[in-house]
Amino acid sequence: MNYKELFIGTDLYINTSDQKKTERIYLDSAASNLALRSSQEISQEYLNYYANAHTKVHAAAKFTTELIVWAENTIKNFLGADDTYSVVFLGNGVTFPLNRLALGLSKLRPEKDTVMISSMEHHSNDLPHRVNHEKVMYISGFDEKGDYIGFDLAEIEQQLESSNGKVNYVAITGASNVSGEISPYHEIAKLAHQYDAYIIVDGAQLVAHASVSLVNKEDPLSSVDFFVFSGHKIYTPGSPGVLIGKKEILAQMEPIFYGGGMVSSVTLKDFTVAEHLSDKEHAGTLNIPGIISLGCTINFMQHVEMEKVYAKEQHLINYLYAELSQIPEVILYPNANITNKVGVICLNLQNIPHELTSLILNDYFGIAVRNECFCSHPFVKDCLVEELWDIEDESAVNLYRGMVRVSLGLYTTEKDLEFFVQSIKKIIGNIDFYRMQYELIDKTNYKHKDFDNDLKDYFDIEKKIKNYYEKSYSS
Ligand SMILES: Cc1ncc(COP(=O)(O)O)c(C=O)c1O
């Protein structure tokens, strides 16, 4: 199947510094992946029947309510969650559900004042837990020598044991946005439950890349209590953040947002919070088109089958890893060949700042990657520690505090990765030329001396609006 055609933006041509239009290669899917065209089109079509939910009296409102329930059930089914789970839509990405859980669970079990997280988390799966609990226990992904080991189950168990039942929950990533490693979240769930702690899995980097099953029927202790993800990381920009959680726990949590829709009765003196979880958690009007387009994407992914998605990505990421590890000037992070991972690789080119590499990739080759620390400062720092010590010119250290991240989506092809590898080789071979084209504009940021991409050359938003206005005015 030609997956590229199914997504919006895979045929984008951008200007490169040689004044040519170059096909853009999108390797920044871990930040946000590109939009699945069918979901956007179908949800656009749904707008013909758009109305607010919260009533079934008129036809469009009834249709909308039905579609929201359909999206909830589609998500549950996709994630192997049964009727003991409920789906909550919150904010724009995974950060909102994580904050909701941190606040709600800390109030629910104040006697358990400790959380366990790993030092490999995105800040969104660290800071909300930190600020809502007295104490944080960190699981390190590195051994005493500083070598990467990933999640060490023995260390987790030992820490849980030493906490004397004080750990409220363990919050871990499903797959890392730096190493790409898929965590053994079922095993960690089992350990957490043995010590009366809940488990939260941050599925932001997992959900679009591998199949997930929250329930483990054979071993219920290893089932997951809470799973969160962002629609924009599963091909659906404009959709909300999603929380799938155990009903029995959600039901005990106080709401954090108050207003219309989440109450069953209100007087000037009092109010009663709605019993139905979906009402209780959803104050105000939902992002209805976003929920419907997310339901469409998830349903589409079920047709594609996640096992096939995973297998395709394994082939590509193994190919990329093998190619890059043959280039002596490429440093790969963390320093370990991870076998169970999603399509993410972080790297640096020896003695070339990450920002410069990323700019050259964009400006000369039309390749979009992300650089810096990917909102995972502690993890990136742990990976870089030795190299930073080796830099003799102290004033240059800031330039090397980060990495380049290449991340894949369903639309990524081997040809894209071949081109990436060739481009990396060209950068290494011609680095003196490239360096001369850029100037440092502050301590860490470079700028091309005579090239930049101008948004208006691509997308003049006000001109488009004016065109629409003039067309409707003249008709
Ligand atoms: C593992 C992980 N968790 C959380 C987040 C935050 O996601 P969002 O921006 O959708 O809230 C990200 C974003 O990159 C991530 O990769």
Coordinates of C-alpha atoms and ligand atoms in Angstrom, one line a residue:
M1 CA 0.0 0.0 0.0
N2 CA 1.2 3.5 -0.8
Y3 CA 0.7 5.1 2.6
K4 CA 2.1 8.4 1.6
E5 CA -1.0 9.2 -0.4
L6 CA -3.2 8.8 2.6
F7 CA -1.7 11.7 4.5
I8 CA -1.9 15.4 4.0
G9 CA 1.5 17.1 3.6
T10 CA 3.5 14.2 2.2
D11 CA 3.6 15.9 -1.2
L12 CA 4.9 19.3 0.1
Y13 CA 7.7 20.9 -1.8
I14 CA 9.8 23.5 0.0
N15 CA 12.4 26.0 -1.1
T16 CA 15.9 25.0 -0.3
S17 CA 19.0 27.3 -0.2
D18 CA 20.0 26.3 -3.8
Q19 CA 16.8 28.1 -5.0
K20 CA 15.2 24.8 -5.9
K21 CA 11.9 23.4 -4.8
T22 CA 12.6 20.2 -3.0
E23 CA 10.3 17.5 -1.8
R24 CA 10.0 17.8 2.0
I25 CA 10.9 14.6 3.9
Y26 CA 9.1 14.6 7.2
L27 CA 11.1 12.9 9.9
D28 CA 9.5 14.8 12.9
S29 CA 6.6 12.4 13.6
A30 CA 7.4 12.0 17.3
A31 CA 6.6 15.7 17.8
S32 CA 3.3 15.6 15.7
N33 CA 2.7 13.2 12.9
L34 CA 1.0 14.3 9.7
A35 CA -2.7 14.3 9.3
L36 CA -4.6 11.3 8.0
R37 CA -6.6 12.7 5.0
S38 CA -9.6 10.5 5.4
S39 CA -10.3 11.5 9.0
Q40 CA -10.1 15.2 8.2
E41 CA -12.4 14.7 5.2
I42 CA -14.9 12.6 7.0
S43 CA -15.1 14.9 10.0
Q44 CA -15.5 17.8 7.6
E45 CA -18.4 16.0 6.1
Y46 CA -19.8 15.4 9.6
L47 CA -20.0 19.2 10.0
N48 CA -23.2 19.0 7.9
Y49 CA -24.8 17.3 10.9
Y50 CA -22.9 19.4 13.5
A51 CA -24.7 20.4 16.7
N52 CA -23.7 20.5 20.3
A53 CA -24.2 17.2 22.2
H54 CA -26.0 17.2 25.6
T55 CA -29.4 16.8 24.1
K56 CA -31.0 14.2 22.0
V57 CA -34.1 16.2 21.2
H58 CA -33.2 17.3 17.7
A59 CA -31.7 15.1 15.0
A60 CA -28.2 16.6 14.7
A61 CA -27.7 16.7 18.5
K62 CA -28.7 13.0 18.6
F63 CA -26.3 12.1 15.8
T64 CA -23.5 14.0 17.5
T65 CA -24.1 12.3 20.8
E66 CA -24.1 8.9 19.0
L67 CA -20.8 9.7 17.3
I68 CA -19.1 10.7 20.5
V69 CA -20.1 7.4 22.1
W70 CA -18.9 5.6 18.9
A71 CA -15.5 7.4 19.2
E72 CA -15.2 6.4 22.8
N73 CA -16.0 2.8 22.0
T74 CA -13.6 2.7 19.1
I75 CA -10.8 4.0 21.3
K76 CA -11.6 1.4 24.0
N77 CA -11.7 -1.4 21.5
F78 CA -8.4 -0.2 19.9
L79 CA -6.6 -0.2 23.2
G80 CA -8.0 -3.5 24.4
A81 CA -10.0 -1.9 27.2
D82 CA -13.2 -3.5 28.4
D83 CA -16.3 -2.0 30.1
T84 CA -14.5 -1.5 33.3
Y85 CA -12.8 1.5 31.6
S86 CA -14.0 5.0 30.7
V87 CA -12.7 7.4 28.1
V88 CA -12.3 11.1 28.9
F89 CA -11.3 13.8 26.4
L90 CA -9.2 16.6 27.9
G91 CA -7.4 19.6 26.4
N92 CA -5.1 19.3 23.4
G93 CA -2.6 16.6 24.1
V94 CA -1.5 14.2 26.7
T95 CA -0.3 16.9 29.1
F96 CA -3.9 17.7 30.2
P97 CA -4.9 14.1 31.1
L98 CA -1.6 13.7 33.0
N99 CA -2.3 16.8 35.0
R100 CA -5.8 15.7 35.7
L101 CA -4.6 12.4 37.0
A102 CA -1.9 13.8 39.1
L103 CA -4.2 16.2 40.8
G104 CA -7.1 13.8 41.1
L105 CA -5.1 10.9 42.5
S106 CA -3.1 13.0 44.9
K107 CA -6.4 14.2 46.4
L108 CA -7.9 10.7 46.4
R109 CA -5.1 9.1 48.4
P110 CA -3.3 11.9 50.3
E111 CA -1.8 9.3 52.7
K112 CA 0.2 8.0 49.8
D113 CA 2.4 11.1 49.3
T114 CA 5.0 9.5 46.9
V115 CA 5.0 8.9 43.2
M116 CA 7.4 6.8 41.2
I117 CA 8.4 8.0 37.8
S118 CA 11.5 7.4 35.6
S119 CA 14.2 9.8 34.7
M120 CA 13.4 9.0 31.0
E121 CA 10.1 10.8 31.0
H122 CA 8.9 13.7 28.9
H123 CA 8.4 16.7 31.3
S124 CA 4.6 16.3 30.8
N125 CA 4.9 12.9 32.6
D126 CA 7.1 14.2 35.3
L127 CA 6.2 17.8 36.4
P128 CA 2.5 17.3 37.1
H129 CA 3.3 14.3 39.4
R130 CA 6.1 16.2 41.1
V131 CA 4.1 19.3 41.9
N132 CA 1.2 17.3 43.3
H133 CA 3.1 14.9 45.6
E134 CA 5.5 15.4 48.5
K135 CA 8.1 12.9 47.3
V136 CA 9.3 11.5 44.0
M137 CA 11.1 8.3 43.5
Y138 CA 13.0 8.2 40.2
I139 CA 13.8 5.0 38.3
S140 CA 17.0 5.5 36.5
G141 CA 17.6 4.1 33.0
F142 CA 21.3 3.9 33.6
D143 CA 23.6 1.7 35.6
E144 CA 26.3 2.8 38.0
K145 CA 28.8 3.1 35.2
G146 CA 26.4 5.4 33.3
D147 CA 25.5 2.8 30.7
Y148 CA 21.9 2.7 29.4
I149 CA 19.9 -0.2 30.7
G150 CA 16.3 1.0 30.3
F151 CA 13.6 0.0 32.8
D152 CA 15.2 -2.3 35.5
L153 CA 12.3 -4.3 37.0
A154 CA 14.5 -5.3 40.0
E155 CA 15.2 -1.7 40.8
I156 CA 11.5 -0.8 40.5
E157 CA 10.5 -3.6 42.9
Q158 CA 13.2 -2.7 45.4
Q159 CA 12.1 1.0 45.4
L160 CA 8.5 0.0 45.8
E161 CA 9.4 -2.2 48.7
S162 CA 11.4 0.5 50.4
S163 CA 8.5 3.0 50.1
N164 CA 6.4 1.2 52.8
G165 CA 3.2 1.4 50.7
K166 CA 3.6 5.2 50.2
V167 CA 3.7 5.1 46.4
N168 CA 0.4 6.4 45.1
Y169 CA 1.1 5.5 41.5
V170 CA 3.9 4.7 39.1
A171 CA 3.9 6.8 35.9
I172 CA 6.0 5.6 33.0
T173 CA 6.2 6.2 29.3
G174 CA 4.8 3.5 27.0
A175 CA 7.6 4.3 24.5
S176 CA 10.3 6.9 25.0
N177 CA 10.4 10.0 22.8
V178 CA 14.3 9.9 23.1
S179 CA 15.3 6.3 22.9
G180 CA 12.1 5.0 21.3
E181 CA 12.3 2.0 23.7
I182 CA 8.9 0.4 24.4
S183 CA 8.7 -0.1 28.2
P184 CA 7.6 -3.3 29.9
Y185 CA 4.5 -1.6 31.2
H186 CA 2.5 -4.7 32.0
E187 CA 5.3 -6.1 34.2
I188 CA 5.7 -2.7 35.8
A189 CA 1.9 -2.6 36.3
K190 CA 2.0 -5.9 38.1
L191 CA 4.8 -4.7 40.4
A192 CA 2.9 -1.5 41.2
H193 CA -0.3 -3.3 42.0
Q194 CA 1.5 -5.7 44.3
Y195 CA 2.4 -2.7 46.4
D196 CA -1.0 -1.1 46.2
A197 CA 0.1 1.6 43.7
Y198 CA -1.7 2.5 40.5
I199 CA -0.1 2.6 37.1
I200 CA -0.3 5.4 34.5
V201 CA 1.1 4.7 31.1
D202 CA 2.0 7.7 28.9
G203 CA 1.1 6.4 25.5
A204 CA 2.0 9.5 23.5
Q205 CA 4.8 7.7 21.6
L206 CA 3.3 4.3 21.6
V207 CA -0.2 4.6 20.4
A208 CA 0.4 5.1 16.7
H209 CA 3.3 2.6 16.5
A210 CA 2.4 -0.6 18.2
S211 CA -0.6 -2.5 19.4
V212 CA -1.7 -1.9 23.0
S213 CA -3.8 -4.0 25.3
L214 CA -4.7 -2.4 28.6
V215 CA -6.4 -5.5 30.0
N216 CA -4.5 -8.7 30.6
K217 CA -7.1 -11.3 31.2
E218 CA -4.6 -14.1 32.1
D219 CA -2.9 -11.9 34.7
P220 CA -5.3 -9.1 35.9
L221 CA -2.6 -7.6 38.2
S222 CA -0.7 -6.6 35.1
S223 CA -3.6 -4.7 33.5
V224 CA -3.1 -0.9 33.2
D225 CA -5.2 1.5 35.3
F226 CA -4.7 4.6 33.2
F227 CA -3.5 5.2 29.7
V228 CA -3.2 8.6 28.1
F229 CA -2.4 9.7 24.6
S230 CA -2.6 12.7 22.2
G231 CA -4.6 12.7 19.0
H232 CA -2.0 14.8 17.2
K233 CA 0.5 12.0 17.8
I234 CA -1.8 9.5 16.0
Y235 CA -2.3 11.4 12.7
T236 CA -5.2 13.6 14.0
P237 CA -4.2 17.3 14.6
G238 CA -7.0 19.2 16.2
S239 CA -8.2 16.4 18.3
P240 CA -8.2 16.3 22.1
G241 CA -6.0 14.6 24.6
V242 CA -7.4 11.2 25.8
L243 CA -7.5 9.5 29.1
I244 CA -8.7 5.9 29.4
G245 CA -9.0 4.9 33.0
K246 CA -10.5 2.4 35.3
K247 CA -14.0 3.5 36.1
E248 CA -13.9 2.5 39.7
I249 CA -11.0 4.8 40.4
L250 CA -12.2 7.6 38.2
A251 CA -15.6 7.5 39.9
Q252 CA -13.9 8.2 43.3
M253 CA -11.9 11.2 42.0
E254 CA -13.2 14.7 42.5
P255 CA -13.7 16.6 39.3
I256 CA -11.1 19.3 38.5
F257 CA -13.2 21.3 36.0
Y258 CA -16.5 22.7 37.0
G259 CA -19.3 24.2 34.9
G260 CA -22.1 23.2 32.6
G261 CA -22.6 19.5 31.6
M262 CA -20.9 18.0 34.6
V263 CA -23.7 18.5 37.1
S264 CA -27.1 16.9 37.6
S265 CA -28.7 19.6 39.6
V266 CA -27.8 23.1 40.7
T267 CA -29.4 25.5 43.2
L268 CA -28.0 28.8 44.4
K269 CA -26.8 27.0 47.5
D270 CA -25.6 23.7 46.2
F271 CA -25.0 21.5 43.2
T272 CA -24.8 17.7 42.6
V273 CA -22.0 16.4 40.3
A274 CA -23.3 14.1 37.6
E275 CA -22.9 10.4 38.4
H276 CA -22.2 9.3 34.8
L277 CA -18.4 9.5 34.4
S278 CA -18.5 10.9 30.9
D279 CA -20.6 13.8 32.1
K280 CA -18.7 14.3 35.4
E281 CA -15.3 14.6 33.6
H282 CA -16.5 16.7 30.7
A283 CA -17.3 20.2 31.9
G284 CA -18.3 22.5 29.0
T285 CA -18.6 21.7 25.3
L286 CA -16.3 19.1 24.0
N287 CA -14.1 19.3 21.0
I288 CA -16.6 17.4 18.9
P289 CA -15.1 17.6 15.4
G290 CA -11.7 16.6 17.0
I291 CA -13.2 13.6 18.8
I292 CA -14.9 12.4 15.6
S293 CA -11.8 12.7 13.5
L294 CA -9.8 10.9 16.2
G295 CA -12.4 8.1 16.1
C296 CA -12.0 7.9 12.3
T297 CA -8.3 7.6 12.6
I298 CA -8.4 4.9 15.2
N299 CA -10.9 3.0 13.2
F300 CA -8.7 3.4 10.1
M301 CA -5.7 2.1 12.1
Q302 CA -7.7 -1.0 13.0
H303 CA -8.1 -1.7 9.3
V304 CA -4.4 -1.3 8.7
E305 CA -3.7 -3.5 11.8
M306 CA -1.2 -2.4 14.4
E307 CA 0.9 -5.6 14.1
K308 CA 1.6 -4.6 10.5
V309 CA 2.3 -1.0 11.4
Y310 CA 4.8 -2.2 14.0
A311 CA 6.4 -4.7 11.6
K312 CA 6.8 -2.0 8.9
E313 CA 8.4 0.4 11.3
Q314 CA 10.7 -2.2 12.7
H315 CA 12.0 -2.9 9.3
L316 CA 12.7 0.8 8.7
I317 CA 14.2 1.7 12.0
N318 CA 16.5 -1.4 11.9
Y319 CA 17.6 -0.3 8.5
L320 CA 18.3 3.3 9.6
Y321 CA 20.1 2.1 12.7
A322 CA 22.3 -0.3 10.7
E323 CA 23.2 2.4 8.2
L324 CA 23.9 5.1 10.8
S325 CA 26.0 2.9 13.0
Q326 CA 28.4 2.3 10.1
I327 CA 29.2 6.0 9.9
P328 CA 32.1 6.7 12.3
E329 CA 31.2 10.4 12.7
V330 CA 27.6 9.6 13.9
I331 CA 27.0 9.2 17.6
L332 CA 23.8 7.4 18.4
Y333 CA 21.9 7.7 21.7
P334 CA 21.5 6.1 24.1
N335 CA 24.6 4.0 23.7
A336 CA 22.8 0.7 23.3
N337 CA 21.2 -1.2 20.5
I338 CA 17.6 -1.3 21.6
T339 CA 15.6 -4.1 20.0
N340 CA 12.0 -3.3 21.1
K341 CA 11.5 0.2 20.0
V342 CA 9.3 2.5 17.9
G343 CA 10.6 4.6 15.0
V344 CA 12.8 7.1 16.9
I345 CA 16.5 7.6 16.7
C346 CA 18.5 10.4 18.4
L347 CA 22.0 11.3 17.1
N348 CA 24.7 13.9 16.8
L349 CA 27.4 14.3 14.3
Q350 CA 30.8 14.6 15.9
N351 CA 31.8 18.2 16.6
I352 CA 28.8 19.6 14.8
P353 CA 26.2 21.3 17.0
H354 CA 22.7 19.7 16.8
E355 CA 21.1 22.9 15.8
L356 CA 23.5 23.3 12.8
T357 CA 23.0 19.7 11.6
S358 CA 19.2 20.2 11.8
L359 CA 19.3 23.5 9.9
I360 CA 21.5 22.1 7.2
L361 CA 19.1 19.1 6.8
N362 CA 16.2 21.5 6.3
D363 CA 17.9 24.3 4.2
Y364 CA 19.9 22.0 1.8
F365 CA 18.0 18.8 1.8
G366 CA 14.4 19.6 2.7
I367 CA 14.5 17.2 5.6
A368 CA 12.5 18.0 8.7
V369 CA 13.9 16.8 12.0
R370 CA 13.8 18.1 15.6
N371 CA 16.7 19.0 17.8
E372 CA 17.5 20.1 21.3
C373 CA 16.2 18.1 24.3
F374 CA 12.7 17.1 23.3
C375 CA 11.2 18.2 26.7
S376 CA 13.2 15.4 28.3
H377 CA 16.1 17.3 29.8
P378 CA 17.2 14.7 32.5
F379 CA 17.3 11.8 30.0
V380 CA 19.1 13.8 27.3
K381 CA 21.6 15.0 29.8
D382 CA 22.3 11.5 31.1
C383 CA 22.9 10.4 27.5
L384 CA 25.3 13.3 26.8
V385 CA 27.2 13.5 30.1
E386 CA 30.5 12.1 28.9
E387 CA 30.6 14.0 25.7
L388 CA 30.0 17.3 27.3
W389 CA 32.9 16.7 29.7
D390 CA 35.1 16.1 26.7
I391 CA 34.5 19.5 25.2
E392 CA 37.6 21.7 25.8
D393 CA 36.2 25.0 24.8
E394 CA 33.8 25.7 27.7
S395 CA 32.0 28.5 25.9
A396 CA 30.9 26.0 23.3
V397 CA 29.3 23.6 25.7
N398 CA 25.8 25.1 25.2
L399 CA 25.9 24.4 21.5
Y400 CA 26.2 20.7 22.2
R401 CA 23.5 20.3 24.9
G402 CA 21.1 18.5 22.7
M403 CA 20.6 16.0 19.9
V404 CA 19.0 15.6 16.5
R405 CA 15.9 13.3 16.5
V406 CA 14.7 11.4 13.5
S407 CA 11.2 9.9 13.9
L408 CA 9.0 7.9 11.6
G409 CA 5.4 7.7 10.7
L410 CA 3.3 5.3 8.6
Y411 CA 4.1 7.4 5.5
T412 CA 7.9 7.0 6.0
T413 CA 9.6 5.0 3.3
E414 CA 13.0 3.3 3.0
K415 CA 13.7 5.8 0.2
D416 CA 13.2 8.7 2.7
L417 CA 15.7 7.1 5.0
E418 CA 18.2 6.4 2.3
F419 CA 18.0 10.0 1.4
F420 CA 18.5 11.0 5.0
V421 CA 21.6 8.8 5.3
Q422 CA 23.1 10.2 2.1
S423 CA 22.4 13.7 3.3
I424 CA 24.1 13.0 6.6
K425 CA 27.2 11.7 4.7
K426 CA 27.2 14.9 2.5
I427 CA 27.0 17.1 5.6
I428 CA 30.0 15.3 7.2
G429 CA 32.0 15.4 4.0
N430 CA 31.4 19.1 3.3
I431 CA 31.0 20.5 6.8
D432 CA 33.5 23.4 6.2
F433 CA 31.3 24.7 3.4
Y434 CA 28.1 24.4 5.4
R435 CA 29.6 26.0 8.5
M436 CA 30.5 29.1 6.4
Q437 CA 26.9 29.6 5.3
Y438 CA 25.7 30.1 8.9
E439 CA 26.2 32.6 11.7
L440 CA 25.5 32.2 15.4
I441 CA 22.7 34.7 16.3
D442 CA 23.0 34.0 20.1
K443 CA 24.6 31.4 22.4
T444 CA 22.9 28.4 20.8
N445 CA 21.0 29.4 17.6
Y446 CA 22.3 29.6 14.1
K447 CA 20.9 31.3 11.0
H448 CA 21.7 30.9 7.4
K449 CA 23.4 34.0 6.1
D450 CA 21.2 34.5 3.0
F451 CA 18.4 32.0 3.0
D452 CA 15.1 31.6 4.8
N453 CA 11.7 30.2 4.1
D454 CA 8.9 32.8 4.1
L455 CA 5.5 31.5 5.2
K456 CA 3.7 34.0 2.8
D457 CA 5.4 32.2 -0.2
Y458 CA 3.5 29.1 0.8
F459 CA 0.4 30.1 2.7
D460 CA -0.8 33.7 2.9
I461 CA -3.6 33.3 5.4
E462 CA -5.1 36.8 5.2
K463 CA -5.1 36.7 1.4
K464 CA -7.0 33.4 1.4
I465 CA -9.6 34.9 3.8
K466 CA -9.9 38.0 1.6
N467 CA -10.5 35.8 -1.4
Y468 CA -13.3 33.9 0.3
Y469 CA -14.8 37.1 1.5
E470 CA -14.7 38.8 -2.0
K471 CA -16.1 35.7 -3.7
S472 CA -19.1 35.6 -1.3
Y473 CA -19.6 39.3 -1.4
S474 CA -19.8 39.4 -5.2
S475 CA -22.2 36.4 -5.5
Ligands
LIG1 C1 6.4 10.7 25.7 C2 5.6 12.0 25.6 N1 4.8 12.3 26.6 C3 4.2 13.5 26.6 C4 4.3 14.4 25.6 C5 3.5 15.6 25.6 O1 2.5 15.5 24.7 P1 1.4 16.7 24.3 O2 2.2 17.8 23.8 O3 0.5 16.1 23.3 O4 0.7 17.1 25.6 C6 5.1 14.0 24.5 C7 5.3 15.0 23.4 O5 6.2 15.0 22.7 C8 5.8 12.8 24.5 O6 6.6 12.5 23.5

